[in-house]
PDB file of C-alpha atoms in Angstrom:
ATOM      1  CA  MET A 503      25.154 -29.995  10.503  1.00 49.00           C
ATOM      2  CA  CYS A 504      27.536 -29.053  13.286  1.00 57.00           C
ATOM      3  CA  ALA A 505      26.243 -28.793  16.833  1.00 55.00           C
ATOM      4  CA  HIS A 506      25.756 -25.039  16.870  1.00 69.00           C
ATOM      5  CA  ARG A 507      24.104 -24.660  13.449  1.00 81.00           C
ATOM      6  CA  GLY A 508      20.451 -25.045  14.511  1.00 90.00           C
ATOM      7  CA  PRO A 509      20.486 -22.650  17.483  1.00 94.00           C
ATOM      8  CA  ALA A 510      22.661 -20.151  15.585  1.00 96.00           C
ATOM      9  CA  ARG A 511      20.364 -20.241  12.559  1.00 97.00           C
ATOM     10  CA  ALA A 512      17.333 -19.807  14.814  1.00 97.00           C
ATOM     11  CA  ALA A 513      18.936 -16.797  16.506  1.00 97.00           C
ATOM     12  CA  GLY A 514      19.817 -15.278  13.149  1.00 98.00           C
ATOM     13  CA  LEU A 515      16.238 -15.597  11.873  1.00 98.00           C
ATOM     14  CA  ALA A 516      14.919 -13.879  14.996  1.00 98.00           C
ATOM     15  CA  VAL A 517      17.450 -11.030  14.762  1.00 98.00           C
ATOM     16  CA  GLY A 518      16.775 -10.553  11.050  1.00 98.00           C
ATOM     17  CA  TYR A 519      13.035 -10.330  11.711  1.00 98.00           C
ATOM     18  CA  LEU A 520      13.605  -7.747  14.452  1.00 98.00           C
ATOM     19  CA  ALA A 521      15.886  -5.753  12.126  1.00 97.00           C
ATOM     20  CA  ASP A 522      13.118  -5.637   9.523  1.00 96.00           C
ATOM     21  CA  LEU A 523      10.688  -4.415  12.185  1.00 96.00           C
ATOM     22  CA  ILE A 524      13.046  -1.646  13.294  1.00 95.00           C
ATOM     23  CA  PHE A 525      14.711  -0.512  10.075  1.00 93.00           C
ATOM     24  CA  THR A 526      12.346  -1.745   7.289  1.00 90.00           C
ATOM     25  CA  ASP A 527      13.826  -2.052   3.789  1.00 84.00           C
ATOM     26  CA  PRO A 528      17.002  -0.138   2.888  1.00 78.00           C
ATOM     27  CA  GLN A 529      16.088   2.909   0.797  1.00 71.00           C
ATOM     28  CA  ARG A 530      19.192   2.801  -1.378  1.00 74.00           C
ATOM     29  CA  GLY A 531      21.358   0.022  -2.704  1.00 75.00           C
ATOM     30  CA  HIS A 532      18.953  -2.740  -1.690  1.00 85.00           C
ATOM     31  CA  PRO A 533      20.516  -6.106  -2.642  1.00 91.00           C
ATOM     32  CA  VAL A 534      17.204  -7.250  -4.172  1.00 92.00           C
ATOM     33  CA  ALA A 535      17.295  -4.231  -6.495  1.00 91.00           C
ATOM     34  CA  LEU A 536      20.895  -5.065  -7.401  1.00 93.00           C
ATOM     35  CA  PHE A 537      19.833  -8.615  -8.234  1.00 96.00           C
ATOM     36  CA  GLY A 538      17.047  -7.212 -10.400  1.00 95.00           C
ATOM     37  CA  THR A 539      19.552  -5.050 -12.271  1.00 96.00           C
ATOM     38  CA  ALA A 540      21.775  -8.085 -12.879  1.00 97.00           C
ATOM     39  CA  ALA A 541      18.784 -10.156 -14.022  1.00 98.00           C
ATOM     40  CA  ALA A 542      17.721  -7.444 -16.472  1.00 97.00           C
ATOM     41  CA  ALA A 543      21.254  -7.233 -17.861  1.00 98.00           C
ATOM     42  CA  LEU A 544      21.377 -10.997 -18.384  1.00 98.00           C
ATOM     43  CA  GLU A 545      17.938 -10.923 -20.005  1.00 98.00           C
ATOM     44  CA  ARG A 546      19.234  -8.583 -22.696  1.00 97.00           C
ATOM     45  CA  ARG A 547      21.607 -11.374 -23.726  1.00 97.00           C
ATOM     46  CA  SER A 548      19.514 -14.472 -22.973  1.00 97.00           C
ATOM     47  CA  TYR A 549      16.012 -13.485 -24.106  1.00 98.00           C
ATOM     48  CA  ALA A 550      14.255 -15.594 -26.700  1.00 98.00           C
ATOM     49  CA  ASP A 551      10.533 -16.132 -27.087  1.00 97.00           C
ATOM     50  CA  ASN A 552      10.500 -19.714 -25.826  1.00 98.00           C
ATOM     51  CA  ARG A 553      10.379 -21.677 -22.581  1.00 98.00           C
ATOM     52  CA  ALA A 554      13.840 -23.199 -22.917  1.00 98.00           C
ATOM     53  CA  ALA A 555      15.574 -19.822 -22.979  1.00 98.00           C
ATOM     54  CA  GLY A 556      13.571 -18.697 -19.965  1.00 98.00           C
ATOM     55  CA  ALA A 557      14.420 -21.871 -18.070  1.00 98.00           C
ATOM     56  CA  VAL A 558      18.152 -21.379 -18.688  1.00 98.00           C
ATOM     57  CA  HIS A 559      17.885 -17.712 -17.665  1.00 98.00           C
ATOM     58  CA  THR A 560      16.058 -18.590 -14.441  1.00 98.00           C
ATOM     59  CA  ALA A 561      18.311 -21.538 -13.551  1.00 98.00           C
ATOM     60  CA  THR A 562      21.494 -19.532 -14.151  1.00 98.00           C
ATOM     61  CA  LEU A 563      20.471 -16.724 -11.840  1.00 98.00           C
ATOM     62  CA  LEU A 564      19.099 -18.924  -9.066  1.00 98.00           C
ATOM     63  CA  ALA A 565      22.069 -21.295  -9.184  1.00 98.00           C
ATOM     64  CA  ALA A 566      24.378 -18.302  -8.744  1.00 98.00           C
ATOM     65  CA  LEU A 567      22.399 -17.171  -5.702  1.00 98.00           C
ATOM     66  CA  GLY A 568      22.437 -20.670  -4.240  1.00 98.00           C
ATOM     67  CA  ALA A 569      26.200 -20.931  -4.705  1.00 98.00           C
ATOM     68  CA  LEU A 570      26.733 -17.527  -3.114  1.00 98.00           C
ATOM     69  CA  GLY A 571      24.556 -18.483  -0.156  1.00 98.00           C
ATOM     70  CA  ALA A 572      26.423 -21.758   0.310  1.00 97.00           C
ATOM     71  CA  VAL A 573      29.800 -19.993   0.275  1.00 98.00           C
ATOM     72  CA  ILE A 574      28.604 -17.452   2.851  1.00 97.00           C
ATOM     73  CA  GLU A 575      27.145 -20.122   5.125  1.00 96.00           C
ATOM     74  CA  ARG A 576      30.210 -22.393   4.980  1.00 96.00           C
ATOM     75  CA  ALA A 577      32.548 -19.496   5.681  1.00 97.00           C
ATOM     76  CA  ALA A 578      30.426 -18.418   8.633  1.00 97.00           C
ATOM     77  CA  ALA A 579      30.208 -21.970  10.008  1.00 95.00           C
ATOM     78  CA  ARG A 580      33.994 -22.305   9.994  1.00 95.00           C
ATOM     79  CA  ARG A 581      34.296 -19.188  12.148  1.00 95.00           C
ATOM     80  CA  GLY A 582      31.728 -20.231  14.746  1.00 94.00           C
ATOM     81  CA  PRO A 583      28.104 -19.845  15.852  1.00 95.00           C
ATOM     82  CA  ILE A 584      28.151 -16.063  16.207  1.00 96.00           C
ATOM     83  CA  TRP A 585      29.172 -15.748  12.566  1.00 97.00           C
ATOM     84  CA  THR A 586      26.496 -18.220  11.482  1.00 96.00           C
ATOM     85  CA  ALA A 587      23.882 -16.236  13.383  1.00 97.00           C
ATOM     86  CA  THR A 588      25.169 -12.962  11.911  1.00 98.00           C
ATOM     87  CA  ALA A 589      25.154 -14.249   8.326  1.00 98.00           C
ATOM     88  CA  THR A 590      21.651 -15.657   8.760  1.00 98.00           C
ATOM     89  CA  ALA A 591      20.425 -12.412  10.318  1.00 98.00           C
ATOM     90  CA  ALA A 592      21.840 -10.313   7.483  1.00 97.00           C
ATOM     91  CA  ALA A 593      20.307 -12.545   4.802  1.00 98.00           C
ATOM     92  CA  THR A 594      16.976 -12.618   6.635  1.00 98.00           C
ATOM     93  CA  TYR A 595      16.884  -8.844   6.890  1.00 97.00           C
ATOM     94  CA  VAL A 596      17.701  -8.489   3.189  1.00 95.00           C
ATOM     95  CA  VAL A 597      14.922 -10.794   1.985  1.00 96.00           C
ATOM     96  CA  LEU A 598      12.066  -9.892   4.340  1.00 97.00           C
ATOM     97  CA  GLY A 599       9.643  -7.157   3.350  1.00 95.00           C
ATOM     98  CA  GLY A 600       6.747  -7.564   5.758  1.00 95.00           C
ATOM     99  CA  THR A 601       7.158  -4.327   7.690  1.00 95.00           C
ATOM    100  CA  SER A 602       7.310  -2.182   4.560  1.00 95.00           C
ATOM    101  CA  LEU A 603       4.285  -4.066   3.230  1.00 95.00           C
ATOM    102  CA  ALA A 604       2.107  -3.287   6.255  1.00 95.00           C
ATOM    103  CA  ARG A 605       3.275   0.331   6.425  1.00 96.00           C
ATOM    104  CA  THR A 606       2.609   0.950   2.734  1.00 96.00           C
ATOM    105  CA  GLY A 607      -0.880  -0.470   3.126  1.00 97.00           C
ATOM    106  CA  GLY A 608      -1.454   1.885   6.055  1.00 97.00           C
ATOM    107  CA  ARG A 609      -0.242   4.910   4.073  1.00 97.00           C
ATOM    108  CA  LEU A 610      -2.560   4.038   1.205  1.00 98.00           C
ATOM    109  CA  ALA A 611      -5.477   3.780   3.665  1.00 98.00           C
ATOM    110  CA  ASP A 612      -4.610   7.265   4.969  1.00 98.00           C
ATOM    111  CA  LEU A 613      -4.676   8.636   1.409  1.00 98.00           C
ATOM    112  CA  LEU A 614      -8.077   7.066   0.786  1.00 97.00           C
ATOM    113  CA  ASP A 615      -9.441   8.559   3.999  1.00 97.00           C
ATOM    114  CA  ALA A 616      -8.197  11.962   2.838  1.00 97.00           C
ATOM    115  CA  ASP A 617      -9.912  11.447  -0.552  1.00 97.00           C
ATOM    116  CA  ASP A 618      -6.506  11.732  -2.223  1.00 98.00           C
ATOM    117  CA  ILE A 619      -7.243   9.304  -5.042  1.00 96.00           C
ATOM    118  CA  ASP A 620      -4.329  10.498  -7.166  1.00 97.00           C
ATOM    119  CA  GLY A 621      -1.948   9.965  -4.268  1.00 97.00           C
ATOM    120  CA  ALA A 622      -3.339   6.480  -3.640  1.00 97.00           C
ATOM    121  CA  ARG A 623      -2.991   5.636  -7.321  1.00 96.00           C
ATOM    122  CA  GLY A 624       0.613   6.796  -7.220  1.00 97.00           C
ATOM    123  CA  LEU A 625       1.354   4.588  -4.220  1.00 97.00           C
ATOM    124  CA  LEU A 626      -0.390   1.432  -5.436  1.00 95.00           C
ATOM    125  CA  PRO A 627       2.488   0.274  -7.703  1.00 93.00           C
ATOM    126  CA  SER A 628       4.566  -0.101  -4.528  1.00 92.00           C
ATOM    127  CA  LEU A 629       2.192  -2.926  -3.592  1.00 93.00           C
ATOM    128  CA  CYS A 630       1.132  -4.606  -6.831  1.00 89.00           C
ATOM    129  CA  GLY A 631       1.300  -4.528 -10.609  1.00 82.00           C
ATOM    130  CA  ARG A 632      -2.273  -3.468 -11.356  1.00 85.00           C
ATOM    131  CA  ASP A 633      -3.203  -0.471 -13.460  1.00 86.00           C
ATOM    132  CA  PRO A 634      -4.063   2.223 -10.869  1.00 91.00           C
ATOM    133  CA  ALA A 635      -5.590   4.568 -13.460  1.00 89.00           C
ATOM    134  CA  ALA A 636      -8.494   2.142 -13.860  1.00 84.00           C
ATOM    135  CA  LEU A 637      -9.332   2.062 -10.128  1.00 91.00           C
ATOM    136  CA  ASP A 638     -11.593   4.203  -7.965  1.00 93.00           C
ATOM    137  CA  ALA A 639     -11.363   4.361  -4.157  1.00 95.00           C
ATOM    138  CA  ASP A 640     -13.060   0.989  -3.657  1.00 93.00           C
ATOM    139  CA  GLY A 641     -10.894  -0.631  -6.309  1.00 93.00           C
ATOM    140  CA  LEU A 642      -7.743   0.778  -4.771  1.00 95.00           C
ATOM    141  CA  ALA A 643      -8.703  -0.527  -1.324  1.00 97.00           C
ATOM    142  CA  ARG A 644      -9.421  -4.003  -2.696  1.00 96.00           C
ATOM    143  CA  ALA A 645      -6.234  -4.143  -4.767  1.00 95.00           C
ATOM    144  CA  ALA A 646      -4.121  -3.040  -1.801  1.00 97.00           C
ATOM    145  CA  LEU A 647      -5.755  -5.476   0.613  1.00 97.00           C
ATOM    146  CA  GLU A 648      -5.324  -8.393  -1.789  1.00 97.00           C
ATOM    147  CA  SER A 649      -1.668  -7.438  -2.176  1.00 96.00           C
ATOM    148  CA  VAL A 650      -1.166  -7.222   1.595  1.00 98.00           C
ATOM    149  CA  ALA A 651      -2.649 -10.705   1.961  1.00 98.00           C
ATOM    150  CA  GLU A 652      -0.657 -12.298  -0.873  1.00 97.00           C
ATOM    151  CA  ASN A 653       2.609 -10.607   0.054  1.00 97.00           C
ATOM    152  CA  THR A 654       2.304 -11.544   3.704  1.00 98.00           C
ATOM    153  CA  SER A 655       3.079 -15.008   2.358  1.00 98.00           C
ATOM    154  CA  ASP A 656       5.533 -13.994  -0.373  1.00 97.00           C
ATOM    155  CA  ALA A 657       7.476 -11.318   1.507  1.00 96.00           C
ATOM    156  CA  GLN A 658       7.537 -12.831   4.982  1.00 97.00           C
ATOM    157  CA  VAL A 659       6.119 -16.265   5.710  1.00 98.00           C
ATOM    158  CA  ALA A 660       7.626 -18.253   2.837  1.00 98.00           C
ATOM    159  CA  PRO A 661      11.118 -16.721   2.973  1.00 98.00           C
ATOM    160  CA  ILE A 662      11.565 -17.095   6.706  1.00 98.00           C
ATOM    161  CA  LEU A 663      10.418 -20.714   6.567  1.00 98.00           C
ATOM    162  CA  TRP A 664      12.898 -21.381   3.759  1.00 98.00           C
ATOM    163  CA  GLY A 665      15.537 -19.807   5.967  1.00 98.00           C
ATOM    164  CA  ALA A 666      14.606 -22.223   8.746  1.00 97.00           C
ATOM    165  CA  VAL A 667      15.108 -25.333   6.614  1.00 96.00           C
ATOM    166  CA  ALA A 668      17.808 -24.201   4.155  1.00 97.00           C
ATOM    167  CA  GLY A 669      19.637 -21.314   5.815  1.00 97.00           C
ATOM    168  CA  VAL A 670      21.284 -18.543   3.829  1.00 98.00           C
ATOM    169  CA  PRO A 671      21.053 -20.387   0.464  1.00 98.00           C
ATOM    170  CA  GLY A 672      17.340 -20.952   1.006  1.00 98.00           C
ATOM    171  CA  LEU A 673      16.743 -17.304   1.831  1.00 98.00           C
ATOM    172  CA  LEU A 674      18.645 -15.988  -1.184  1.00 98.00           C
ATOM    173  CA  VAL A 675      17.237 -18.455  -3.716  1.00 98.00           C
ATOM    174  CA  TYR A 676      13.699 -17.862  -2.493  1.00 98.00           C
ATOM    175  CA  ARG A 677      13.992 -14.085  -2.819  1.00 98.00           C
ATOM    176  CA  GLY A 678      15.609 -14.440  -6.226  1.00 98.00           C
ATOM    177  CA  ALA A 679      12.767 -16.683  -7.410  1.00 98.00           C
ATOM    178  CA  ASN A 680      10.160 -14.257  -6.129  1.00 96.00           C
ATOM    179  CA  THR A 681      11.916 -11.313  -7.787  1.00 97.00           C
ATOM    180  CA  LEU A 682      12.185 -13.115 -11.121  1.00 98.00           C
ATOM    181  CA  ASP A 683       8.500 -13.993 -10.979  1.00 96.00           C
ATOM    182  CA  ALA A 684       7.672 -10.310 -10.505  1.00 94.00           C
ATOM    183  CA  MET A 685       9.957  -9.335 -13.378  1.00 96.00           C
ATOM    184  CA  ILE A 686       9.166 -11.958 -16.011  1.00 97.00           C
ATOM    185  CA  GLY A 687       6.573 -14.360 -14.591  1.00 95.00           C
ATOM    186  CA  HIS A 688       3.470 -12.584 -15.885  1.00 88.00           C
ATOM    187  CA  LYS A 689       1.377 -13.334 -18.948  1.00 85.00           C
ATOM    188  CA  SER A 690       2.346 -10.436 -21.188  1.00 89.00           C
ATOM    189  CA  PRO A 691       3.132 -11.160 -24.843  1.00 92.00           C
ATOM    190  CA  ARG A 692       6.876 -10.816 -24.178  1.00 95.00           C
ATOM    191  CA  TYR A 693       7.008 -13.106 -21.146  1.00 96.00           C
ATOM    192  CA  LEU A 694       4.254 -15.673 -21.704  1.00 95.00           C
ATOM    193  CA  ARG A 695       6.832 -18.284 -22.752  1.00 97.00           C
ATOM    194  CA  PHE A 696      10.149 -16.807 -21.560  1.00 98.00           C
ATOM    195  CA  GLY A 697       8.775 -16.286 -18.043  1.00 98.00           C
ATOM    196  CA  TRP A 698       7.072 -19.670 -17.761  1.00 98.00           C
ATOM    197  CA  ALA A 699       9.865 -21.372 -15.805  1.00 98.00           C
ATOM    198  CA  ALA A 700      10.212 -18.457 -13.375  1.00 98.00           C
ATOM    199  CA  ALA A 701       6.467 -18.468 -12.699  1.00 97.00           C
ATOM    200  CA  ARG A 702       6.280 -22.240 -12.186  1.00 98.00           C
ATOM    201  CA  PHE A 703       9.333 -22.299  -9.908  1.00 98.00           C
ATOM    202  CA  ASP A 704       7.876 -19.463  -7.843  1.00 98.00           C
ATOM    203  CA  ASP A 705       4.629 -21.438  -7.497  1.00 97.00           C
ATOM    204  CA  ALA A 706       6.608 -24.435  -6.248  1.00 98.00           C
ATOM    205  CA  VAL A 707       8.696 -22.602  -3.629  1.00 98.00           C
ATOM    206  CA  ASN A 708       5.618 -20.746  -2.340  1.00 98.00           C
ATOM    207  CA  TYR A 709       3.346 -23.773  -2.049  1.00 98.00           C
ATOM    208  CA  LEU A 710       4.035 -24.657   1.594  1.00 97.00           C
ATOM    209  CA  GLY A 711       4.513 -21.034   2.640  1.00 98.00           C
ATOM    210  CA  ALA A 712       1.079 -20.075   1.336  1.00 98.00           C
ATOM    211  CA  ARG A 713      -0.561 -22.879   3.284  1.00 98.00           C
ATOM    212  CA  ALA A 714       1.383 -21.970   6.394  1.00 98.00           C
ATOM    213  CA  THR A 715       0.067 -18.429   5.895  1.00 98.00           C
ATOM    214  CA  GLY A 716      -3.474 -19.782   5.761  1.00 98.00           C
ATOM    215  CA  LEU A 717      -3.031 -21.845   8.923  1.00 98.00           C
ATOM    216  CA  ILE A 718      -1.414 -19.010  10.866  1.00 98.00           C
ATOM    217  CA  THR A 719      -4.126 -16.608   9.695  1.00 98.00           C
ATOM    218  CA  VAL A 720      -6.763 -18.990  11.019  1.00 98.00           C
ATOM    219  CA  ALA A 721      -4.879 -19.245  14.320  1.00 98.00           C
ATOM    220  CA  VAL A 722      -4.286 -15.518  14.958  1.00 98.00           C
ATOM    221  CA  SER A 723      -7.225 -13.818  13.221  1.00 97.00           C
ATOM    222  CA  GLY A 724      -9.768 -13.917  16.019  1.00 96.00           C
ATOM    223  CA  ALA A 725     -12.258 -15.339  13.518  1.00 97.00           C
ATOM    224  CA  PRO A 726     -10.899 -18.847  12.876  1.00 98.00           C
ATOM    225  CA  THR A 727     -14.139 -20.375  11.604  1.00 98.00           C
ATOM    226  CA  ARG A 728     -14.682 -17.646   9.015  1.00 98.00           C
ATOM    227  CA  ALA A 729     -11.062 -17.714   7.888  1.00 98.00           C
ATOM    228  CA  TRP A 730     -10.996 -21.508   7.565  1.00 98.00           C
ATOM    229  CA  ARG A 731     -14.338 -21.668   5.768  1.00 98.00           C
ATOM    230  CA  ALA A 732     -13.374 -19.020   3.209  1.00 98.00           C
ATOM    231  CA  TRP A 733     -10.011 -20.723   2.603  1.00 98.00           C
ATOM    232  CA  GLN A 734     -11.520 -24.163   2.069  1.00 98.00           C
ATOM    233  CA  ARG A 735     -14.444 -22.937  -0.021  1.00 97.00           C
ATOM    234  CA  ASP A 736     -12.894 -20.191  -2.154  1.00 97.00           C
ATOM    235  CA  ALA A 737      -9.112 -20.544  -2.491  1.00 97.00           C
ATOM    236  CA  GLY A 738      -9.322 -23.125  -5.269  1.00 95.00           C
ATOM    237  CA  LYS A 739     -11.283 -20.701  -7.460  1.00 94.00           C
ATOM    238  CA  HIS A 740      -8.338 -18.315  -7.661  1.00 94.00           C
ATOM    239  CA  PRO A 741      -6.077 -18.581 -10.745  1.00 91.00           C
ATOM    240  CA  SER A 742      -2.997 -18.766  -8.503  1.00 92.00           C
ATOM    241  CA  PRO A 743      -2.532 -21.956  -6.452  1.00 93.00           C
ATOM    242  CA  ASN A 744      -0.920 -19.925  -3.672  1.00 97.00           C
ATOM    243  CA  ALA A 745      -2.317 -16.388  -3.695  1.00 96.00           C
ATOM    244  CA  GLY A 746      -5.823 -17.780  -3.388  1.00 97.00           C
ATOM    245  CA  VAL A 747      -5.000 -19.346  -0.019  1.00 98.00           C
ATOM    246  CA  ALA A 748      -3.695 -16.107   1.504  1.00 98.00           C
ATOM    247  CA  GLU A 749      -6.391 -13.889  -0.010  1.00 98.00           C
ATOM    248  CA  ALA A 750      -9.297 -16.186   0.873  1.00 98.00           C
ATOM    249  CA  SER A 751      -8.159 -16.699   4.465  1.00 98.00           C
ATOM    250  CA  PHE A 752      -7.651 -12.944   4.921  1.00 98.00           C
ATOM    251  CA  ALA A 753     -11.057 -12.225   3.369  1.00 98.00           C
ATOM    252  CA  GLY A 754     -12.733 -14.660   5.741  1.00 98.00           C
ATOM    253  CA  ALA A 755     -10.836 -13.381   8.766  1.00 98.00           C
ATOM    254  CA  LEU A 756     -11.728  -9.752   7.992  1.00 98.00           C
ATOM    255  CA  GLY A 757     -15.326 -10.418   6.963  1.00 98.00           C
ATOM    256  CA  VAL A 758     -14.988  -8.833   3.499  1.00 98.00           C
ATOM    257  CA  THR A 759     -15.326  -9.992  -0.088  1.00 97.00           C
ATOM    258  CA  LEU A 760     -12.318  -9.861  -2.384  1.00 96.00           C
ATOM    259  CA  GLY A 761     -12.132 -10.617  -6.092  1.00 92.00           C
ATOM    260  CA  GLY A 762     -13.848  -9.203  -9.159  1.00 87.00           C
ATOM    261  CA  PRO A 763     -12.486  -7.367 -12.215  1.00 78.00           C
ATOM    262  CA  THR A 764      -8.698  -7.060 -11.944  1.00 77.00           C
ATOM    263  CA  GLN A 765      -6.992  -4.817 -14.478  1.00 72.00           C
ATOM    264  CA  TYR A 766      -3.308  -5.290 -15.264  1.00 70.00           C
ATOM    265  CA  ALA A 767      -1.343  -3.302 -17.815  1.00 63.00           C
ATOM    266  CA  HIS A 768      -1.585  -6.114 -20.357  1.00 65.00           C
ATOM    267  CA  ARG A 769      -4.880  -7.859 -19.523  1.00 70.00           C
ATOM    268  CA  LEU A 770      -8.148  -7.826 -17.599  1.00 72.00           C
ATOM    269  CA  GLU A 771      -8.908 -10.779 -15.331  1.00 78.00           C
ATOM    270  CA  MET A 772     -12.290 -11.593 -13.837  1.00 82.00           C
ATOM    271  CA  ARG A 773     -11.414 -12.954 -10.407  1.00 87.00           C
ATOM    272  CA  PRO A 774     -13.883 -15.103  -8.404  1.00 91.00           C
ATOM    273  CA  ALA A 775     -15.360 -13.830  -5.158  1.00 95.00           C
ATOM    274  CA  LEU A 776     -13.395 -14.736  -2.028  1.00 97.00           C
ATOM    275  CA  GLY A 777     -15.021 -14.498   1.393  1.00 97.00           C
ATOM    276  CA  ASP A 778     -18.345 -13.087   2.532  1.00 93.00           C
ATOM    277  CA  GLY A 779     -19.292  -9.543   3.401  1.00 94.00           C
ATOM    278  CA  PRO A 780     -19.032  -6.070   1.905  1.00 96.00           C
ATOM    279  CA  PRO A 781     -16.208  -4.880  -0.342  1.00 96.00           C
ATOM    280  CA  PRO A 782     -13.236  -3.629   1.691  1.00 97.00           C
ATOM    281  CA  GLY A 783     -12.564   0.006   2.468  1.00 97.00           C
ATOM    282  CA  ALA A 784      -9.740   1.973   4.053  1.00 97.00           C
ATOM    283  CA  ALA A 785     -10.577   0.746   7.566  1.00 98.00           C
ATOM    284  CA  ASP A 786     -10.433  -2.856   6.380  1.00 98.00           C
ATOM    285  CA  LEU A 787      -7.065  -2.182   4.765  1.00 98.00           C
ATOM    286  CA  ARG A 788      -5.725  -1.044   8.144  1.00 98.00           C
ATOM    287  CA  ARG A 789      -7.147  -4.178   9.760  1.00 98.00           C
ATOM    288  CA  ALA A 790      -5.415  -6.246   7.109  1.00 98.00           C
ATOM    289  CA  GLY A 791      -2.112  -4.580   7.990  1.00 98.00           C
ATOM    290  CA  ARG A 792      -2.564  -5.464  11.648  1.00 98.00           C
ATOM    291  CA  LEU A 793      -3.498  -9.035  10.752  1.00 98.00           C
ATOM    292  CA  SER A 794      -0.445  -9.264   8.500  1.00 98.00           C
ATOM    293  CA  LYS A 795       1.813  -8.248  11.387  1.00 98.00           C
ATOM    294  CA  ARG A 796       0.338 -10.966  13.594  1.00 98.00           C
ATOM    295  CA  VAL A 797       0.785 -13.570  10.873  1.00 98.00           C
ATOM    296  CA  GLN A 798       4.382 -12.420  10.345  1.00 98.00           C
ATOM    297  CA  ALA A 799       5.128 -12.787  14.054  1.00 98.00           C
ATOM    298  CA  GLY A 800       3.547 -16.240  14.117  1.00 98.00           C
ATOM    299  CA  ALA A 801       5.557 -17.359  11.094  1.00 98.00           C
ATOM    300  CA  THR A 802       8.766 -16.120  12.698  1.00 98.00           C
ATOM    301  CA  ALA A 803       8.053 -18.062  15.889  1.00 98.00           C
ATOM    302  CA  LEU A 804       7.402 -21.166  13.808  1.00 98.00           C
ATOM    303  CA  ALA A 805      10.580 -20.690  11.745  1.00 98.00           C
ATOM    304  CA  VAL A 806      12.757 -20.163  14.826  1.00 98.00           C
ATOM    305  CA  SER A 807      11.323 -23.308  16.403  1.00 97.00           C
ATOM    306  CA  VAL A 808      11.858 -25.371  13.236  1.00 96.00           C
ATOM    307  CA  ALA A 809      15.429 -24.145  12.804  1.00 96.00           C
ATOM    308  CA  TYR A 810      16.342 -24.816  16.432  1.00 94.00           C
ATOM    309  CA  ARG A 811      14.722 -28.248  16.656  1.00 88.00           C
ATOM    310  CA  THR A 812      15.894 -29.448  13.249  1.00 82.00           C
ATOM    311  CA  GLY A 813      19.469 -28.437  13.987  1.00 62.00           C
ATOM    312  CA  ARG A 814      19.433 -30.185  17.345  1.00 58.00           C
ATOM    313  CA  ARG A 815      18.047 -33.420  15.856  1.00 55.00           C
ATOM    314  CA  VAL A 816      20.573 -33.466  13.005  1.00 47.00           C
ATOM    315  CA  SER A 817      23.413 -32.794  15.458  1.00 46.00           C
ATOM    316  CA  ALA A 818      22.242 -35.606  17.726  1.00 46.00           C
ATOM    317  CA  ARG A 819      22.110 -38.110  14.856  1.00 50.00           C
ATOM    318  CA  TRP A 820      25.536 -37.015  13.648  1.00 38.00           C
ATOM    319  CA  SER A 821      27.059 -37.393  17.131  1.00 43.00           C
ATOM    320  CA  ALA A 822      25.541 -40.854  17.513  1.00 46.00           C
ATOM    321  CA  ALA A 823      26.956 -41.979  14.159  1.00 46.00           C
ATOM    322  CA  VAL A 824      30.526 -40.870  14.889  1.00 44.00           C
ATOM    323  CA  PRO A 825      32.664 -43.609  16.540  1.00 47.00           C
ATOM    324  CA  ARG A 826      34.102 -42.631  19.882  1.00 46.00           C
TER     325      ARG A 826
END
């Protein structure tokens, strides 16, 4: 790593985070949507009802993203630190979704307060893949809050930490993996086998990010004992090795209970209880949005520090190894 790479990468992560705060997600032509279109087109040619076909499909798409990210980063590095920072900022802005997440949760809370159940049901698919027709006001609030918690990790903490350690390729591959998991990683009859590799890879790349989300939640929640206790006691009960960490720590921090019957389009899951307290309502959903923003800020500070310090250490070792 050349001498400027760490500080430039750190600056790019910070600028990309600020861009997401100011501009949120692009409304048209979002690169993630374009990737989804390409993935769907490839699926029409590569689909077969087995794990091997799904593994090839997933590896092909993610390898292409990794190669693209590497080309962008090398080209930027040759032109200097400003270009490295700019490329990192652009990639960071493209992959982050934390601001839209918190705002959508707030809009859904407003609809619940206005007793606009139909409007809330129409908005819920923007947050998660559950069947909104099966949910009343309490169910909508719980589904939205669980999604805010889980996606604080998936849409913000994990990607920015991958950006800190792996730059533009890490950012692009992470977002591609997360998108593929949303597209084919669920347990429907069509994707149970074909989507297996995408789901397992997404679990792997989210493992550390989810636990960083739990630790930051404990640190910034204002209720560290409750958040820690709920995480340690309840997260392992969740069917996801990563979502359980984020949801349990949020439940403990907010003093609510999450979990229970969870209806998807293709199945009903009985989720274990996470946390202690009453079921969440609209006010709790707003509190979750505010907590998510604090966790996002904490993760960004951590990522910037990691990128800066890692780059400096690598540069120092490289300089010491070069004969003078």
